[in-house]
Amino acid sequence: MPSSLSEIDIIIRLCLAFLAGGIIGFERSSRRQVAGLRTHILISVGASCLMLLSIWLPQYFNSGDPGRIAAQVVTGMGFLGAGAIIKLGNDVRGLTTAASLWVVSAIGMAIGAGMYIAAGVAEILTLAALVWLNKIERKIFPDIRNKLLEIHYNHNDEPDTDIALEVFKSFGVKNQSMSIHHGKENGKKTKVRFLVSILETTDINKFAKALKASGNIDQVEIKEKF
């Protein structure tokens, strides 16, 4: 190991990269951006690992361009990572997977060059981002699911939707749209359909029971929106 780049330097720089990526990623997640906490940490740790490798090789072999490795790997992994990103409607999936592929390539290159400390620390921090921080991120910033909610009333009169909206508010459910279908003509009961946003941590069963107990409601149906 060249004297100008000690093992302590490697650990400190990778840990600082983890912290720097985490701070930015936490801020992005708080705004519910597509690339959040884990994605930023993975990119930061990977970039630091590649930079350490670029510095180390020319010093060890006394020749070479320190910038060539980082430039080529960044370009190549950009194309490969794009293949893991999928756009479903307004949702984009696979950004974290694309970032993890990019980091794994950096770790592999570091191990191949004999930079075991850098590769080991990067591996631990990457696993921490993917496994442990996933649970923390879901707890602090739970995902929001759009669902179709249908409320069937026991009568054909105009339904009192204000009561239902109060239940929505108490459970942190946001109503996006509402439509009322009266059943007077065909003898069916009045049905109100809502498009709602529900936090992943919301207890659906308790929410449905609270709605049914709030008024003259016969049935509550909650369906996934496709």
Tab-separated table of C-alpha atoms in Angstrom:
chain	number	residue	atom	x	y	z
A	1	MET	CA	0.000	0.000	0.000
A	2	PRO	CA	1.535	3.384	-0.961
A	3	SER	CA	2.469	5.504	2.016
A	4	SER	CA	0.438	8.473	0.763
A	5	LEU	CA	-2.817	6.490	1.005
A	6	SER	CA	-3.050	4.586	4.279
A	7	GLU	CA	-5.747	2.166	5.373
A	8	ILE	CA	-7.022	4.723	7.872
A	9	ASP	CA	-7.386	7.205	5.014
A	10	ILE	CA	-9.464	4.680	3.088
A	11	ILE	CA	-11.821	3.983	6.011
A	12	ILE	CA	-12.258	7.644	6.851
A	13	ARG	CA	-12.961	8.676	3.261
A	14	LEU	CA	-15.510	5.924	2.664
A	15	CYS	CA	-17.261	6.657	5.947
A	16	LEU	CA	-17.378	10.335	5.113
A	17	ALA	CA	-18.787	9.469	1.672
A	18	PHE	CA	-21.465	7.375	3.384
A	19	LEU	CA	-22.327	10.270	5.674
A	20	ALA	CA	-22.336	12.831	2.863
A	21	GLY	CA	-24.572	10.692	0.671
A	22	GLY	CA	-26.860	9.962	3.599
A	23	ILE	CA	-27.397	13.613	4.444
A	24	ILE	CA	-28.377	14.477	0.873
A	25	GLY	CA	-30.443	11.308	0.496
A	26	PHE	CA	-32.317	11.991	3.730
A	27	GLU	CA	-33.251	15.417	2.465
A	28	ARG	CA	-34.430	13.985	-0.862
A	29	SER	CA	-36.507	11.323	0.874
A	30	SER	CA	-38.152	13.930	3.083
A	31	ARG	CA	-39.417	15.516	-0.142
A	32	ARG	CA	-40.445	12.104	-1.501
A	33	GLN	CA	-38.139	12.261	-4.497
A	34	VAL	CA	-37.583	9.194	-6.645
A	35	ALA	CA	-33.869	8.941	-5.759
A	36	GLY	CA	-33.829	8.975	-1.978
A	37	LEU	CA	-31.704	8.015	1.006
A	38	ARG	CA	-30.308	4.668	-0.089
A	39	THR	CA	-29.753	5.708	-3.713
A	40	HIS	CA	-27.629	8.704	-2.748
A	41	ILE	CA	-25.585	6.714	-0.237
A	42	LEU	CA	-24.857	4.011	-2.798
A	43	ILE	CA	-23.716	6.529	-5.392
A	44	SER	CA	-21.560	8.403	-2.873
A	45	VAL	CA	-19.836	5.302	-1.528
A	46	GLY	CA	-19.274	3.967	-5.043
A	47	ALA	CA	-17.777	7.217	-6.316
A	48	SER	CA	-15.423	7.395	-3.324
A	49	CYS	CA	-14.315	3.810	-3.801
A	50	LEU	CA	-13.587	4.404	-7.493
A	51	MET	CA	-11.651	7.543	-6.688
A	52	LEU	CA	-9.500	5.703	-4.161
A	53	LEU	CA	-8.773	3.057	-6.760
A	54	SER	CA	-7.851	5.685	-9.358
A	55	ILE	CA	-5.395	7.278	-6.933
A	56	TRP	CA	-3.902	4.012	-5.730
A	57	LEU	CA	-3.054	2.306	-9.041
A	58	PRO	CA	-0.745	4.981	-10.551
A	59	GLN	CA	1.122	5.236	-7.228
A	60	TYR	CA	1.580	1.475	-7.019
A	61	PHE	CA	2.729	0.972	-10.636
A	62	ASN	CA	4.427	4.392	-10.971
A	63	SER	CA	2.540	5.051	-14.208
A	64	GLY	CA	-0.938	5.647	-15.549
A	65	ASP	CA	-3.635	8.305	-15.534
A	66	PRO	CA	-5.530	8.601	-12.208
A	67	GLY	CA	-8.686	9.719	-13.990
A	68	ARG	CA	-9.064	6.975	-16.601
A	69	ILE	CA	-10.585	4.266	-14.416
A	70	ALA	CA	-13.201	6.479	-12.809
A	71	ALA	CA	-14.221	7.975	-16.154
A	72	GLN	CA	-14.599	4.651	-17.951
A	73	VAL	CA	-16.447	2.867	-15.142
A	74	VAL	CA	-18.859	5.741	-14.605
A	75	THR	CA	-19.733	5.748	-18.298
A	76	GLY	CA	-20.119	1.985	-18.554
A	77	MET	CA	-22.184	1.543	-15.403
A	78	GLY	CA	-24.433	4.418	-16.460
A	79	PHE	CA	-25.643	2.370	-19.432
A	80	LEU	CA	-25.914	-0.850	-17.422
A	81	GLY	CA	-27.770	0.775	-14.536
A	82	ALA	CA	-30.279	2.324	-16.919
A	83	GLY	CA	-31.472	-1.168	-17.788
A	84	ALA	CA	-32.660	-1.694	-14.212
A	85	ILE	CA	-34.843	1.425	-14.205
A	86	ILE	CA	-38.499	0.912	-15.112
A	87	LYS	CA	-41.150	3.603	-15.545
A	88	LEU	CA	-44.681	2.487	-14.638
A	89	GLY	CA	-47.131	5.281	-15.354
A	90	ASN	CA	-46.022	8.147	-13.158
A	91	ASP	CA	-43.831	5.865	-11.010
A	92	VAL	CA	-40.173	5.097	-11.638
A	93	ARG	CA	-38.793	1.837	-10.256
A	94	GLY	CA	-35.283	0.409	-10.093
A	95	LEU	CA	-33.157	3.417	-9.213
A	96	THR	CA	-31.792	1.771	-6.068
A	97	THR	CA	-31.053	-1.394	-7.996
A	98	ALA	CA	-29.198	0.591	-10.656
A	99	ALA	CA	-27.137	2.312	-7.965
A	100	SER	CA	-26.358	-0.981	-6.232
A	101	LEU	CA	-25.064	-2.413	-9.514
A	102	TRP	CA	-22.813	0.594	-9.884
A	103	VAL	CA	-21.432	0.228	-6.335
A	104	VAL	CA	-20.901	-3.502	-6.665
A	105	SER	CA	-18.793	-2.892	-9.785
A	106	ALA	CA	-16.634	-0.477	-7.817
A	107	ILE	CA	-16.196	-2.963	-4.966
A	108	GLY	CA	-15.242	-5.686	-7.399
A	109	MET	CA	-12.612	-3.524	-9.059
A	110	ALA	CA	-11.168	-2.576	-5.674
A	111	ILE	CA	-10.880	-6.200	-4.609
A	112	GLY	CA	-9.222	-7.103	-7.914
A	113	ALA	CA	-6.626	-4.407	-7.349
A	114	GLY	CA	-5.862	-5.636	-3.831
A	115	MET	CA	-7.651	-2.809	-1.994
A	116	TYR	CA	-9.345	-5.140	0.474
A	117	ILE	CA	-9.972	-2.524	3.153
A	118	ALA	CA	-11.706	-0.215	0.688
A	119	ALA	CA	-13.770	-3.051	-0.740
A	120	GLY	CA	-14.710	-4.391	2.696
A	121	VAL	CA	-15.778	-1.057	4.094
A	122	ALA	CA	-17.719	-0.230	0.916
A	123	GLU	CA	-19.436	-3.633	1.092
A	124	ILE	CA	-20.505	-3.129	4.733
A	125	LEU	CA	-21.781	0.373	4.115
A	126	THR	CA	-23.656	-0.729	1.002
A	127	LEU	CA	-25.349	-3.570	2.872
A	128	ALA	CA	-26.244	-1.150	5.642
A	129	ALA	CA	-27.866	1.146	3.095
A	130	LEU	CA	-29.808	-1.647	1.391
A	131	VAL	CA	-30.913	-3.662	4.439
A	132	TRP	CA	-30.948	-1.608	7.635
A	133	LEU	CA	-31.677	1.802	6.186
A	134	ASN	CA	-34.522	0.356	4.126
A	135	LYS	CA	-36.417	-0.362	7.364
A	136	ILE	CA	-35.582	3.058	8.798
A	137	GLU	CA	-36.591	4.809	5.579
A	138	ARG	CA	-39.924	2.959	5.399
A	139	LYS	CA	-40.662	3.802	9.020
A	140	ILE	CA	-39.808	7.513	8.757
A	141	PHE	CA	-40.986	8.035	5.160
A	142	PRO	CA	-43.630	5.344	4.484
A	143	ASP	CA	-44.730	4.785	0.904
A	144	ILE	CA	-48.062	6.181	-0.269
A	145	ARG	CA	-50.449	3.876	-2.131
A	146	ASN	CA	-53.314	5.025	-4.328
A	147	LYS	CA	-56.430	2.895	-3.795
A	148	LEU	CA	-60.045	2.799	-4.909
A	149	LEU	CA	-62.445	2.992	-1.965
A	150	GLU	CA	-66.132	2.139	-2.419
A	151	ILE	CA	-68.700	2.813	0.314
A	152	HIS	CA	-72.145	1.200	-0.053
A	153	TYR	CA	-74.886	2.923	1.972
A	154	ASN	CA	-77.975	1.290	3.437
A	155	HIS	CA	-80.336	3.769	1.770
A	156	ASN	CA	-80.755	5.559	-1.536
A	157	ASP	CA	-80.801	9.081	-0.115
A	158	GLU	CA	-78.002	11.577	-0.532
A	159	PRO	CA	-75.058	10.110	1.444
A	160	ASP	CA	-73.355	12.137	4.167
A	161	THR	CA	-69.813	12.067	2.810
A	162	ASP	CA	-68.590	14.623	5.372
A	163	ILE	CA	-68.564	11.912	8.042
A	164	ALA	CA	-66.469	9.646	5.824
A	165	LEU	CA	-64.045	12.484	5.096
A	166	GLU	CA	-63.611	13.057	8.841
A	167	VAL	CA	-62.610	9.402	9.202
A	168	PHE	CA	-60.179	9.890	6.310
A	169	LYS	CA	-58.597	12.791	8.157
A	170	SER	CA	-58.209	10.860	11.422
A	171	PHE	CA	-56.321	8.076	9.608
A	172	GLY	CA	-54.194	10.421	7.490
A	173	VAL	CA	-55.947	9.349	4.281
A	174	LYS	CA	-56.125	11.948	1.505
A	175	ASN	CA	-59.054	12.043	-0.896
A	176	GLN	CA	-58.168	12.805	-4.526
A	177	SER	CA	-61.570	12.415	-6.183
A	178	MET	CA	-65.127	11.359	-5.383
A	179	SER	CA	-68.094	10.141	-7.410
A	180	ILE	CA	-71.626	9.279	-6.224
A	181	HIS	CA	-73.732	6.595	-7.887
A	182	HIS	CA	-77.388	6.634	-6.821
A	183	GLY	CA	-79.240	3.332	-6.947
A	184	LYS	CA	-82.811	4.630	-7.104
A	185	GLU	CA	-83.419	3.703	-10.729
A	186	ASN	CA	-82.300	0.068	-10.585
A	187	GLY	CA	-83.194	-0.612	-6.965
A	188	LYS	CA	-79.593	-0.809	-5.836
A	189	LYS	CA	-78.109	1.048	-2.887
A	190	THR	CA	-76.212	4.303	-3.192
A	191	LYS	CA	-72.491	3.833	-3.751
A	192	VAL	CA	-69.752	6.447	-3.295
A	193	ARG	CA	-66.392	5.849	-4.930
A	194	PHE	CA	-63.237	7.610	-3.703
A	195	LEU	CA	-59.707	7.669	-5.094
A	196	VAL	CA	-57.566	7.936	-1.975
A	197	SER	CA	-53.871	8.068	-0.997
A	198	ILE	CA	-53.080	5.799	1.954
A	199	LEU	CA	-49.780	5.504	3.806
A	200	GLU	CA	-48.237	2.046	3.709
A	201	THR	CA	-48.230	1.976	7.526
A	202	THR	CA	-52.006	2.584	7.786
A	203	ASP	CA	-53.993	-0.314	9.257
A	204	ILE	CA	-56.495	-0.982	6.470
A	205	ASN	CA	-58.745	-3.174	8.616
A	206	LYS	CA	-59.098	-0.553	11.356
A	207	PHE	CA	-59.722	2.108	8.733
A	208	ALA	CA	-62.499	0.067	7.088
A	209	LYS	CA	-64.116	-0.734	10.455
A	210	ALA	CA	-64.045	2.938	11.456
A	211	LEU	CA	-65.767	3.879	8.199
A	212	LYS	CA	-68.463	1.240	8.620
A	213	ALA	CA	-69.158	2.388	12.189
A	214	SER	CA	-69.351	6.063	11.224
A	215	GLY	CA	-72.803	6.074	9.654
A	216	ASN	CA	-75.487	4.214	7.748
A	217	ILE	CA	-72.932	2.177	5.784
A	218	ASP	CA	-73.556	-1.384	4.640
A	219	GLN	CA	-70.245	-2.278	3.003
A	220	VAL	CA	-66.736	-0.877	2.534
A	221	GLU	CA	-64.453	-2.091	-0.282
A	222	ILE	CA	-60.819	-1.070	-0.713
A	223	LYS	CA	-59.171	-2.051	-4.007
A	224	GLU	CA	-55.787	-1.540	-5.583
A	225	LYS	CA	-55.629	1.097	-8.316
A	226	PHE	CA	-54.005	-0.144	-11.500
